[in-house]
Amino acid sequence: MFNSKVLSLDIGSKNTKIVLGSQSKKNVIIEKAITMITPEGCYNDGNIIDITKLKSEILDVLQVENIKCRNIIITTKSTSVINRDIDVPIAKKEDMDAIIKFQMERYLPIVFDDYITQYTVLEEFEDEGIKQAKVTVVVYPKIMAEGYYNLIKELKGNAVALDISSNSINKLFIEGVKVNDENYSLEDTVAVIDLGYDFTNVNIISDGNVQFTRIINYGGAHIDIDISKQLSISEEEAENQKLKCCNLERESLSDKQSSIVNDIAKAQVRNWIQEIEKLLNYYKSKEQGNKIDKIYIYGGSSSLKGIETYIKDTMNLPVTQIQNLSNVKCSKIDVKSSIYLNAIGAIIRLR
């Protein structure tokens, strides 16, 4: 699919991001990037609930935008997708497959026939004279994958790939890339955190690979819900108040309502930070030498005013909100690429 146009869909419970682009050498060329509201009741935690309604809304957007690309990639995140790192003896591929399945069955109380299992070798090493491999294993529900495949068929498209957001973002953090015009080094271990609507997805990248990924059940929706309850307003109006009034760098604001909204946002973001810190500390404790050099944030909630400084001051780590990446080219359009990074990264197909 190199140099071929693809349509990349990043489906969420609130918004669906649609990106039309192609891969050229180490860059992704973006032609269009659109956000549509995901129809209510169509999608929940990675599962398509109403495929007919979702298909209809997507087709309407594609028609309005005059997009006729049939090659489709879908990238997702869900608490049902399991990621684990394990050490296994190096063997022939068919033997490795069997060993990994056996090991995972020991760890996870699930029926493996209901899941798709894939793995990536992170590194090889020797332990007591035996060659071993550290692998990251992804266990993906078949019923979820079938839902996406059926959606692509309903859209009359060709299924190119099904990706997960941790892998999508990983493919953008390559050697020589610049983040906001600053060099990114593969020698650094960075936490790349997607501050989404329902979830926060923490990905730790080191040596060019995602070494650790987890989903936290906190997101921008939780701020909206708390504001809605406190001020007795709709969640839609609560979101507007959040975007209008929040400034996490300020202790107090000019009027009482703005201060209430800001305090609610701060309380929720503190919850996010506590959970993020637990995950980072767990990663650092897993193996001697594990560290975190920097945090990158992206996604819808990363645009909350002052959140970059608030997290930095609380966690005492450098924090950068991703504004642009040097390997993402959007020359023909004016687009804030941060909210589209999962869809953009999914366009990359490794040779």
mmCIF file of C-alpha atoms in Angstrom:
data_model
loop_
_atom_site.group_PDB
_atom_site.id
_atom_site.type_symbol
_atom_site.label_atom_id
_atom_site.label_comp_id
_atom_site.label_asym_id
_atom_site.label_seq_id
_atom_site.Cartn_x
_atom_site.Cartn_y
_atom_site.Cartn_z
ATOM 1 C CA MET A 1 0.000 0.000 0.000
ATOM 2 C CA PHE A 2 3.039 2.307 -0.196
ATOM 3 C CA ASN A 3 2.207 5.554 -2.047
ATOM 4 C CA SER A 4 -1.426 4.411 -2.354
ATOM 5 C CA LYS A 5 -4.168 6.499 -0.819
ATOM 6 C CA VAL A 6 -5.898 4.972 2.163
ATOM 7 C CA LEU A 7 -8.784 6.018 4.347
ATOM 8 C CA SER A 8 -7.932 5.689 8.036
ATOM 9 C CA LEU A 9 -10.745 5.636 10.613
ATOM 10 C CA ASP A 10 -10.199 6.196 14.329
ATOM 11 C CA ILE A 11 -13.610 5.471 15.856
ATOM 12 C CA GLY A 12 -14.471 6.767 19.316
ATOM 13 C CA SER A 13 -17.625 6.937 21.407
ATOM 14 C CA LYS A 14 -17.844 10.742 20.972
ATOM 15 C CA ASN A 15 -15.970 11.499 17.745
ATOM 16 C CA THR A 16 -14.740 9.570 14.738
ATOM 17 C CA LYS A 17 -11.619 10.856 13.006
ATOM 18 C CA ILE A 18 -11.360 10.263 9.265
ATOM 19 C CA VAL A 19 -8.004 10.790 7.550
ATOM 20 C CA LEU A 20 -7.268 10.438 3.834
ATOM 21 C CA GLY A 21 -3.559 10.037 3.190
ATOM 22 C CA SER A 22 -0.683 7.998 1.903
ATOM 23 C CA GLN A 23 2.736 6.814 2.990
ATOM 24 C CA SER A 24 5.800 8.161 1.186
ATOM 25 C CA LYS A 25 9.134 6.790 2.412
ATOM 26 C CA LYS A 26 9.261 7.818 6.100
ATOM 27 C CA ASN A 27 6.507 10.419 5.840
ATOM 28 C CA VAL A 28 2.726 10.374 5.912
ATOM 29 C CA ILE A 29 1.078 12.749 3.445
ATOM 30 C CA ILE A 30 -2.324 13.955 4.666
ATOM 31 C CA GLU A 31 -4.870 15.162 2.113
ATOM 32 C CA LYS A 32 -7.929 15.439 4.312
ATOM 33 C CA ALA A 33 -8.642 15.143 8.036
ATOM 34 C CA ILE A 34 -12.221 15.287 9.278
ATOM 35 C CA THR A 35 -13.875 14.866 12.655
ATOM 36 C CA MET A 36 -17.472 13.660 12.718
ATOM 37 C CA ILE A 37 -19.661 13.102 15.753
ATOM 38 C CA THR A 38 -20.108 9.374 16.334
ATOM 39 C CA PRO A 39 -23.876 8.747 16.337
ATOM 40 C CA GLU A 40 -25.202 8.106 19.830
ATOM 41 C CA GLY A 41 -25.591 4.441 20.713
ATOM 42 C CA CYS A 42 -23.420 3.229 17.821
ATOM 43 C CA TYR A 43 -20.155 2.490 19.593
ATOM 44 C CA ASN A 44 -18.906 1.552 23.051
ATOM 45 C CA ASP A 45 -15.414 0.610 24.249
ATOM 46 C CA GLY A 46 -14.271 -0.734 20.884
ATOM 47 C CA ASN A 47 -17.513 -2.479 19.976
ATOM 48 C CA ILE A 48 -19.766 -1.373 17.122
ATOM 49 C CA ILE A 49 -23.328 -1.468 18.436
ATOM 50 C CA ASP A 50 -25.287 -0.105 15.463
ATOM 51 C CA ILE A 51 -23.369 -0.771 12.236
ATOM 52 C CA THR A 52 -26.142 0.527 9.948
ATOM 53 C CA LYS A 53 -26.333 3.949 11.574
ATOM 54 C CA LEU A 54 -22.561 4.319 11.833
ATOM 55 C CA LYS A 55 -22.078 3.296 8.192
ATOM 56 C CA SER A 56 -24.728 5.784 7.075
ATOM 57 C CA GLU A 57 -23.098 8.702 8.928
ATOM 58 C CA ILE A 58 -19.631 7.867 7.583
ATOM 59 C CA LEU A 59 -20.931 7.568 4.008
ATOM 60 C CA ASP A 60 -22.642 10.964 4.344
ATOM 61 C CA VAL A 61 -19.348 12.557 5.403
ATOM 62 C CA LEU A 62 -17.416 10.860 2.596
ATOM 63 C CA GLN A 63 -19.978 12.096 0.074
ATOM 64 C CA VAL A 64 -19.873 15.684 1.353
ATOM 65 C CA GLU A 65 -16.054 15.635 1.316
ATOM 66 C CA ASN A 66 -15.979 13.942 -2.103
ATOM 67 C CA ILE A 67 -13.810 11.095 -0.805
ATOM 68 C CA LYS A 68 -13.969 7.956 -2.961
ATOM 69 C CA CYS A 69 -11.054 5.965 -1.563
ATOM 70 C CA ARG A 70 -11.909 2.270 -1.032
ATOM 71 C CA ASN A 71 -8.755 1.157 0.815
ATOM 72 C CA ILE A 72 -9.667 1.363 4.505
ATOM 73 C CA ILE A 73 -7.702 1.017 7.747
ATOM 74 C CA ILE A 74 -9.327 1.104 11.172
ATOM 75 C CA THR A 75 -7.447 1.824 14.386
ATOM 76 C CA THR A 76 -8.968 1.336 17.824
ATOM 77 C CA LYS A 77 -8.430 1.233 21.534
ATOM 78 C CA SER A 78 -10.476 -0.774 24.012
ATOM 79 C CA THR A 79 -10.227 -2.131 27.528
ATOM 80 C CA SER A 80 -11.054 -5.531 25.962
ATOM 81 C CA VAL A 81 -7.754 -5.576 24.037
ATOM 82 C CA ILE A 82 -5.061 -7.145 26.217
ATOM 83 C CA ASN A 83 -1.363 -6.243 25.953
ATOM 84 C CA ARG A 84 1.281 -8.193 27.859
ATOM 85 C CA ASP A 85 5.068 -8.552 27.760
ATOM 86 C CA ILE A 86 6.497 -12.027 28.329
ATOM 87 C CA ASP A 87 9.860 -13.781 27.955
ATOM 88 C CA VAL A 88 9.948 -16.974 25.884
ATOM 89 C CA PRO A 89 12.668 -19.253 24.473
ATOM 90 C CA ILE A 90 13.636 -18.476 20.869
ATOM 91 C CA ALA A 91 12.355 -21.189 18.526
ATOM 92 C CA LYS A 92 10.935 -21.717 15.035
ATOM 93 C CA LYS A 93 7.931 -19.520 14.309
ATOM 94 C CA GLU A 94 5.328 -22.288 14.654
ATOM 95 C CA ASP A 95 6.894 -23.389 17.944
ATOM 96 C CA MET A 96 7.060 -19.770 19.178
ATOM 97 C CA ASP A 97 3.365 -19.381 18.368
ATOM 98 C CA ALA A 98 2.518 -22.430 20.466
ATOM 99 C CA ILE A 99 4.793 -21.390 23.354
ATOM 100 C CA ILE A 100 3.330 -17.879 23.474
ATOM 101 C CA LYS A 101 -0.231 -19.177 23.397
ATOM 102 C CA PHE A 102 0.561 -21.622 26.210
ATOM 103 C CA GLN A 103 2.185 -18.893 28.316
ATOM 104 C CA MET A 104 -0.677 -16.457 27.775
ATOM 105 C CA GLU A 105 -3.256 -19.101 28.655
ATOM 106 C CA ARG A 106 -1.505 -19.433 32.018
ATOM 107 C CA TYR A 107 -1.810 -15.687 32.653
ATOM 108 C CA LEU A 108 -5.280 -14.926 31.315
ATOM 109 C CA PRO A 109 -8.574 -16.626 32.259
ATOM 110 C CA ILE A 110 -10.126 -16.306 28.784
ATOM 111 C CA VAL A 111 -11.229 -18.653 26.005
ATOM 112 C CA PHE A 112 -8.428 -18.133 23.469
ATOM 113 C CA ASP A 113 -10.523 -19.424 20.550
ATOM 114 C CA ASP A 114 -12.515 -16.179 20.921
ATOM 115 C CA TYR A 115 -9.424 -14.023 20.413
ATOM 116 C CA ILE A 116 -6.815 -13.154 17.789
ATOM 117 C CA THR A 117 -3.266 -13.254 19.151
ATOM 118 C CA GLN A 118 -0.319 -11.389 17.612
ATOM 119 C CA TYR A 119 3.102 -10.659 18.984
ATOM 120 C CA THR A 120 6.180 -8.539 18.290
ATOM 121 C CA VAL A 121 9.720 -9.419 19.368
ATOM 122 C CA LEU A 122 11.109 -6.465 21.332
ATOM 123 C CA GLU A 123 14.585 -7.852 22.002
ATOM 124 C CA GLU A 124 16.607 -11.046 22.180
ATOM 125 C CA PHE A 125 18.884 -11.957 25.077
ATOM 126 C CA GLU A 126 20.578 -14.919 26.723
ATOM 127 C CA ASP A 127 19.647 -16.277 30.159
ATOM 128 C CA GLU A 128 21.718 -19.104 31.670
ATOM 129 C CA GLY A 129 22.914 -20.087 28.205
ATOM 130 C CA ILE A 130 19.410 -20.202 26.724
ATOM 131 C CA LYS A 131 18.465 -17.763 23.963
ATOM 132 C CA GLN A 132 15.325 -15.888 24.947
ATOM 133 C CA ALA A 133 13.098 -13.228 23.438
ATOM 134 C CA LYS A 134 11.094 -10.499 25.120
ATOM 135 C CA VAL A 135 7.834 -10.244 23.201
ATOM 136 C CA THR A 136 4.831 -7.982 23.488
ATOM 137 C CA VAL A 137 1.605 -9.892 22.899
ATOM 138 C CA VAL A 138 -1.703 -8.382 21.778
ATOM 139 C CA VAL A 139 -4.862 -10.407 22.411
ATOM 140 C CA TYR A 140 -7.789 -9.017 20.389
ATOM 141 C CA PRO A 141 -11.452 -10.140 20.607
ATOM 142 C CA LYS A 142 -12.555 -11.807 17.361
ATOM 143 C CA ILE A 143 -16.087 -10.424 17.652
ATOM 144 C CA MET A 144 -14.684 -6.892 17.758
ATOM 145 C CA ALA A 145 -12.483 -7.491 14.709
ATOM 146 C CA GLU A 146 -15.455 -8.973 12.834
ATOM 147 C CA GLY A 147 -17.460 -5.831 13.623
ATOM 148 C CA TYR A 148 -14.832 -3.626 11.961
ATOM 149 C CA TYR A 149 -14.474 -5.964 8.997
ATOM 150 C CA ASN A 150 -18.249 -5.897 8.499
ATOM 151 C CA LEU A 151 -18.239 -2.089 8.715
ATOM 152 C CA ILE A 152 -15.637 -1.918 5.942
ATOM 153 C CA LYS A 153 -17.765 -4.271 3.828
ATOM 154 C CA GLU A 154 -20.827 -2.083 4.471
ATOM 155 C CA LEU A 155 -18.779 0.903 3.285
ATOM 156 C CA LYS A 156 -17.963 -1.137 0.158
ATOM 157 C CA GLY A 157 -14.271 -0.829 0.995
ATOM 158 C CA ASN A 158 -11.188 -3.024 0.898
ATOM 159 C CA ALA A 159 -9.858 -3.963 4.333
ATOM 160 C CA VAL A 160 -6.160 -3.023 4.407
ATOM 161 C CA ALA A 161 -5.473 -3.405 8.135
ATOM 162 C CA LEU A 162 -6.886 -3.346 11.637
ATOM 163 C CA ASP A 163 -4.563 -1.506 13.998
ATOM 164 C CA ILE A 164 -4.501 -0.542 17.661
ATOM 165 C CA SER A 165 -3.731 2.987 18.791
ATOM 166 C CA SER A 166 -0.579 2.055 20.746
ATOM 167 C CA ASN A 167 0.916 0.571 17.575
ATOM 168 C CA SER A 168 -0.323 3.472 15.445
ATOM 169 C CA ILE A 169 1.405 6.101 17.597
ATOM 170 C CA ASN A 170 4.541 3.961 17.922
ATOM 171 C CA LYS A 171 5.054 4.029 14.144
ATOM 172 C CA LEU A 172 5.275 7.829 14.185
ATOM 173 C CA PHE A 173 8.059 7.939 16.790
ATOM 174 C CA ILE A 174 10.947 6.961 14.555
ATOM 175 C CA GLU A 175 14.620 7.872 14.415
ATOM 176 C CA GLY A 176 15.168 11.438 13.224
ATOM 177 C CA VAL A 177 11.610 12.657 13.776
ATOM 178 C CA LYS A 178 11.100 16.117 15.233
ATOM 179 C CA VAL A 179 8.309 16.785 17.719
ATOM 180 C CA ASN A 180 7.255 20.452 17.631
ATOM 181 C CA ASP A 181 10.537 21.122 15.761
ATOM 182 C CA GLU A 182 12.630 19.510 18.532
ATOM 183 C CA ASN A 183 14.645 16.343 17.931
ATOM 184 C CA TYR A 184 13.318 13.085 19.357
ATOM 185 C CA SER A 185 15.961 10.526 20.329
ATOM 186 C CA LEU A 186 15.463 6.765 20.294
ATOM 187 C CA GLU A 187 17.722 6.680 23.340
ATOM 188 C CA ASP A 188 15.043 8.424 25.397
ATOM 189 C CA THR A 189 12.254 6.502 27.076
ATOM 190 C CA VAL A 190 9.081 8.514 26.633
ATOM 191 C CA ALA A 191 5.499 8.165 27.800
ATOM 192 C CA VAL A 192 3.219 9.090 24.908
ATOM 193 C CA ILE A 193 -0.213 9.653 26.420
ATOM 194 C CA ASP A 194 -3.482 9.923 24.519
ATOM 195 C CA LEU A 195 -5.851 12.051 26.618
ATOM 196 C CA GLY A 196 -9.116 10.948 25.062
ATOM 197 C CA TYR A 197 -12.812 11.361 25.763
ATOM 198 C CA ASP A 198 -13.551 8.096 27.594
ATOM 199 C CA PHE A 199 -10.042 6.792 28.214
ATOM 200 C CA THR A 200 -6.455 7.791 28.755
ATOM 201 C CA ASN A 201 -4.036 5.539 26.854
ATOM 202 C CA VAL A 202 -0.505 5.419 28.292
ATOM 203 C CA ASN A 203 2.200 4.134 25.917
ATOM 204 C CA ILE A 204 5.832 3.869 26.954
ATOM 205 C CA ILE A 205 8.198 3.886 23.982
ATOM 206 C CA SER A 206 11.873 2.973 24.233
ATOM 207 C CA ASP A 207 14.382 1.959 21.541
ATOM 208 C CA GLY A 208 11.722 2.488 18.892
ATOM 209 C CA ASN A 209 9.182 0.068 20.390
ATOM 210 C CA VAL A 210 6.178 0.299 22.682
ATOM 211 C CA GLN A 211 7.491 -1.429 25.793
ATOM 212 C CA PHE A 212 4.340 -0.979 27.856
ATOM 213 C CA THR A 213 0.760 0.129 27.187
ATOM 214 C CA ARG A 214 -2.275 0.447 29.415
ATOM 215 C CA ILE A 215 -5.682 2.131 29.300
ATOM 216 C CA ILE A 216 -6.991 4.198 32.222
ATOM 217 C CA ASN A 217 -10.747 4.637 32.613
ATOM 218 C CA TYR A 218 -10.542 8.412 32.865
ATOM 219 C CA GLY A 219 -11.041 10.974 30.128
ATOM 220 C CA GLY A 220 -12.528 14.312 29.173
ATOM 221 C CA ALA A 221 -16.081 12.937 29.527
ATOM 222 C CA HIS A 222 -15.600 12.618 33.279
ATOM 223 C CA ILE A 223 -14.943 16.352 33.574
ATOM 224 C CA ASP A 224 -18.089 17.083 31.537
ATOM 225 C CA ILE A 225 -20.200 14.768 33.717
ATOM 226 C CA ASP A 226 -18.982 16.374 36.963
ATOM 227 C CA ILE A 227 -19.563 19.917 35.637
ATOM 228 C CA SER A 228 -23.015 18.902 34.394
ATOM 229 C CA LYS A 229 -23.995 17.570 37.832
ATOM 230 C CA GLN A 230 -22.517 20.476 39.775
ATOM 231 C CA LEU A 231 -24.090 23.227 37.633
ATOM 232 C CA SER A 232 -27.273 21.328 36.647
ATOM 233 C CA ILE A 233 -26.627 21.800 32.934
ATOM 234 C CA SER A 234 -26.448 19.402 29.977
ATOM 235 C CA GLU A 235 -23.195 17.569 29.288
ATOM 236 C CA GLU A 236 -22.941 19.407 25.962
ATOM 237 C CA GLU A 237 -23.108 22.771 27.741
ATOM 238 C CA ALA A 238 -20.728 21.432 30.391
ATOM 239 C CA GLU A 239 -18.175 20.667 27.681
ATOM 240 C CA ASN A 240 -18.564 24.205 26.321
ATOM 241 C CA GLN A 241 -18.017 25.615 29.811
ATOM 242 C CA LYS A 242 -14.924 23.427 30.219
ATOM 243 C CA LEU A 243 -13.375 24.683 26.994
ATOM 244 C CA LYS A 244 -14.335 28.286 27.723
ATOM 245 C CA CYS A 245 -13.480 28.571 31.433
ATOM 246 C CA CYS A 246 -10.677 26.120 32.209
ATOM 247 C CA ASN A 247 -7.177 27.357 32.839
ATOM 248 C CA LEU A 248 -5.309 24.830 34.956
ATOM 249 C CA GLU A 249 -2.426 27.235 35.502
ATOM 250 C CA ARG A 250 -4.693 29.633 37.414
ATOM 251 C CA GLU A 251 -5.606 29.250 41.091
ATOM 252 C CA SER A 252 -8.760 31.376 40.872
ATOM 253 C CA LEU A 253 -10.788 32.852 38.035
ATOM 254 C CA SER A 254 -12.809 36.043 37.652
ATOM 255 C CA ASP A 255 -16.278 34.678 38.398
ATOM 256 C CA LYS A 256 -17.708 31.969 40.628
ATOM 257 C CA GLN A 257 -18.950 29.653 37.860
ATOM 258 C CA SER A 258 -15.612 29.721 36.027
ATOM 259 C CA SER A 259 -13.817 28.922 39.287
ATOM 260 C CA ILE A 260 -16.167 25.970 39.935
ATOM 261 C CA VAL A 261 -15.577 24.618 36.421
ATOM 262 C CA ASN A 262 -11.811 25.050 36.795
ATOM 263 C CA ASP A 263 -11.738 23.336 40.199
ATOM 264 C CA ILE A 264 -13.719 20.376 38.832
ATOM 265 C CA ALA A 265 -11.321 20.036 35.891
ATOM 266 C CA LYS A 266 -8.299 20.188 38.205
ATOM 267 C CA ALA A 267 -9.744 17.496 40.478
ATOM 268 C CA GLN A 268 -10.303 15.166 37.541
ATOM 269 C CA VAL A 269 -6.886 15.827 36.006
ATOM 270 C CA ARG A 270 -5.317 15.059 39.408
ATOM 271 C CA ASN A 271 -7.077 11.675 39.242
ATOM 272 C CA TRP A 272 -5.587 11.103 35.783
ATOM 273 C CA ILE A 273 -2.126 12.040 37.026
ATOM 274 C CA GLN A 274 -2.369 9.678 40.009
ATOM 275 C CA GLU A 275 -3.244 6.770 37.735
ATOM 276 C CA ILE A 276 -0.561 7.705 35.210
ATOM 277 C CA GLU A 277 2.042 7.883 37.992
ATOM 278 C CA LYS A 278 1.062 4.406 39.193
ATOM 279 C CA LEU A 279 1.643 3.005 35.699
ATOM 280 C CA LEU A 280 4.947 4.810 35.212
ATOM 281 C CA ASN A 281 6.185 3.634 38.617
ATOM 282 C CA TYR A 282 5.101 0.075 37.812
ATOM 283 C CA TYR A 283 7.023 0.199 34.527
ATOM 284 C CA LYS A 284 10.137 1.560 36.274
ATOM 285 C CA SER A 285 9.939 -1.200 38.907
ATOM 286 C CA LYS A 286 9.627 -4.017 36.332
ATOM 287 C CA GLU A 287 13.272 -4.039 35.353
ATOM 288 C CA GLN A 288 16.448 -2.404 36.596
ATOM 289 C CA GLY A 289 17.350 0.573 34.423
ATOM 290 C CA ASN A 290 13.774 1.342 33.355
ATOM 291 C CA LYS A 291 13.174 5.100 33.351
ATOM 292 C CA ILE A 292 10.961 7.836 31.951
ATOM 293 C CA ASP A 293 12.745 10.808 30.387
ATOM 294 C CA LYS A 294 9.799 12.760 29.047
ATOM 295 C CA ILE A 295 6.034 12.801 28.596
ATOM 296 C CA TYR A 296 4.253 13.664 25.350
ATOM 297 C CA ILE A 297 0.508 14.299 25.441
ATOM 298 C CA TYR A 298 -1.965 14.360 22.566
ATOM 299 C CA GLY A 299 -5.669 13.808 21.928
ATOM 300 C CA GLY A 300 -8.723 15.991 22.566
ATOM 301 C CA SER A 301 -8.197 16.630 26.279
ATOM 302 C CA SER A 302 -4.569 17.668 25.735
ATOM 303 C CA SER A 303 -5.962 20.990 24.486
ATOM 304 C CA LEU A 304 -7.249 21.942 27.944
ATOM 305 C CA LYS A 305 -5.627 25.269 28.731
ATOM 306 C CA GLY A 306 -2.688 24.876 31.104
ATOM 307 C CA ILE A 307 -2.723 21.064 31.217
ATOM 308 C CA GLU A 308 0.849 20.756 29.932
ATOM 309 C CA THR A 309 2.238 22.902 32.767
ATOM 310 C CA TYR A 310 -0.109 21.339 35.336
ATOM 311 C CA ILE A 311 1.086 17.801 34.602
ATOM 312 C CA LYS A 312 4.728 18.920 34.430
ATOM 313 C CA ASP A 313 4.573 20.661 37.826
ATOM 314 C CA THR A 314 2.731 17.757 39.454
ATOM 315 C CA MET A 315 4.867 14.935 38.053
ATOM 316 C CA ASN A 316 8.181 16.804 37.929
ATOM 317 C CA LEU A 317 8.908 15.580 34.405
ATOM 318 C CA PRO A 318 9.223 17.439 31.086
ATOM 319 C CA VAL A 319 5.810 17.459 29.381
ATOM 320 C CA THR A 320 5.113 18.467 25.780
ATOM 321 C CA GLN A 321 1.768 18.661 24.023
ATOM 322 C CA ILE A 322 2.307 17.351 20.486
ATOM 323 C CA GLN A 323 1.479 20.083 17.995
ATOM 324 C CA ASN A 324 3.214 18.615 14.963
ATOM 325 C CA LEU A 325 5.553 15.834 13.876
ATOM 326 C CA SER A 326 8.104 16.309 11.100
ATOM 327 C CA ASN A 327 7.070 13.042 9.404
ATOM 328 C CA VAL A 328 3.439 14.163 9.062
ATOM 329 C CA LYS A 329 2.952 16.441 6.076
ATOM 330 C CA CYS A 330 -0.252 18.470 5.855
ATOM 331 C CA SER A 331 0.866 21.099 3.359
ATOM 332 C CA LYS A 332 -2.416 21.215 1.414
ATOM 333 C CA ILE A 333 -4.632 21.590 4.465
ATOM 334 C CA ASP A 334 -4.620 23.452 7.755
ATOM 335 C CA VAL A 335 -5.171 20.811 10.414
ATOM 336 C CA LYS A 336 -4.276 20.387 14.063
ATOM 337 C CA SER A 337 -2.661 16.980 13.671
ATOM 338 C CA SER A 338 -2.579 16.149 17.406
ATOM 339 C CA ILE A 339 -6.159 14.852 17.520
ATOM 340 C CA TYR A 340 -5.604 12.746 14.383
ATOM 341 C CA LEU A 341 -2.335 11.044 15.351
ATOM 342 C CA ASN A 342 -3.821 7.573 15.888
ATOM 343 C CA ALA A 343 -5.479 7.633 12.471
ATOM 344 C CA ILE A 344 -2.346 9.094 10.868
ATOM 345 C CA GLY A 345 -0.018 6.513 12.399
ATOM 346 C CA ALA A 346 -2.269 3.683 11.241
ATOM 347 C CA ILE A 347 -1.604 4.700 7.622
ATOM 348 C CA ILE A 348 2.015 3.598 8.037
ATOM 349 C CA ARG A 349 2.546 0.035 6.831
ATOM 350 C CA LEU A 350 5.909 -1.380 7.842
ATOM 351 C CA ARG A 351 7.735 -3.256 5.120
#
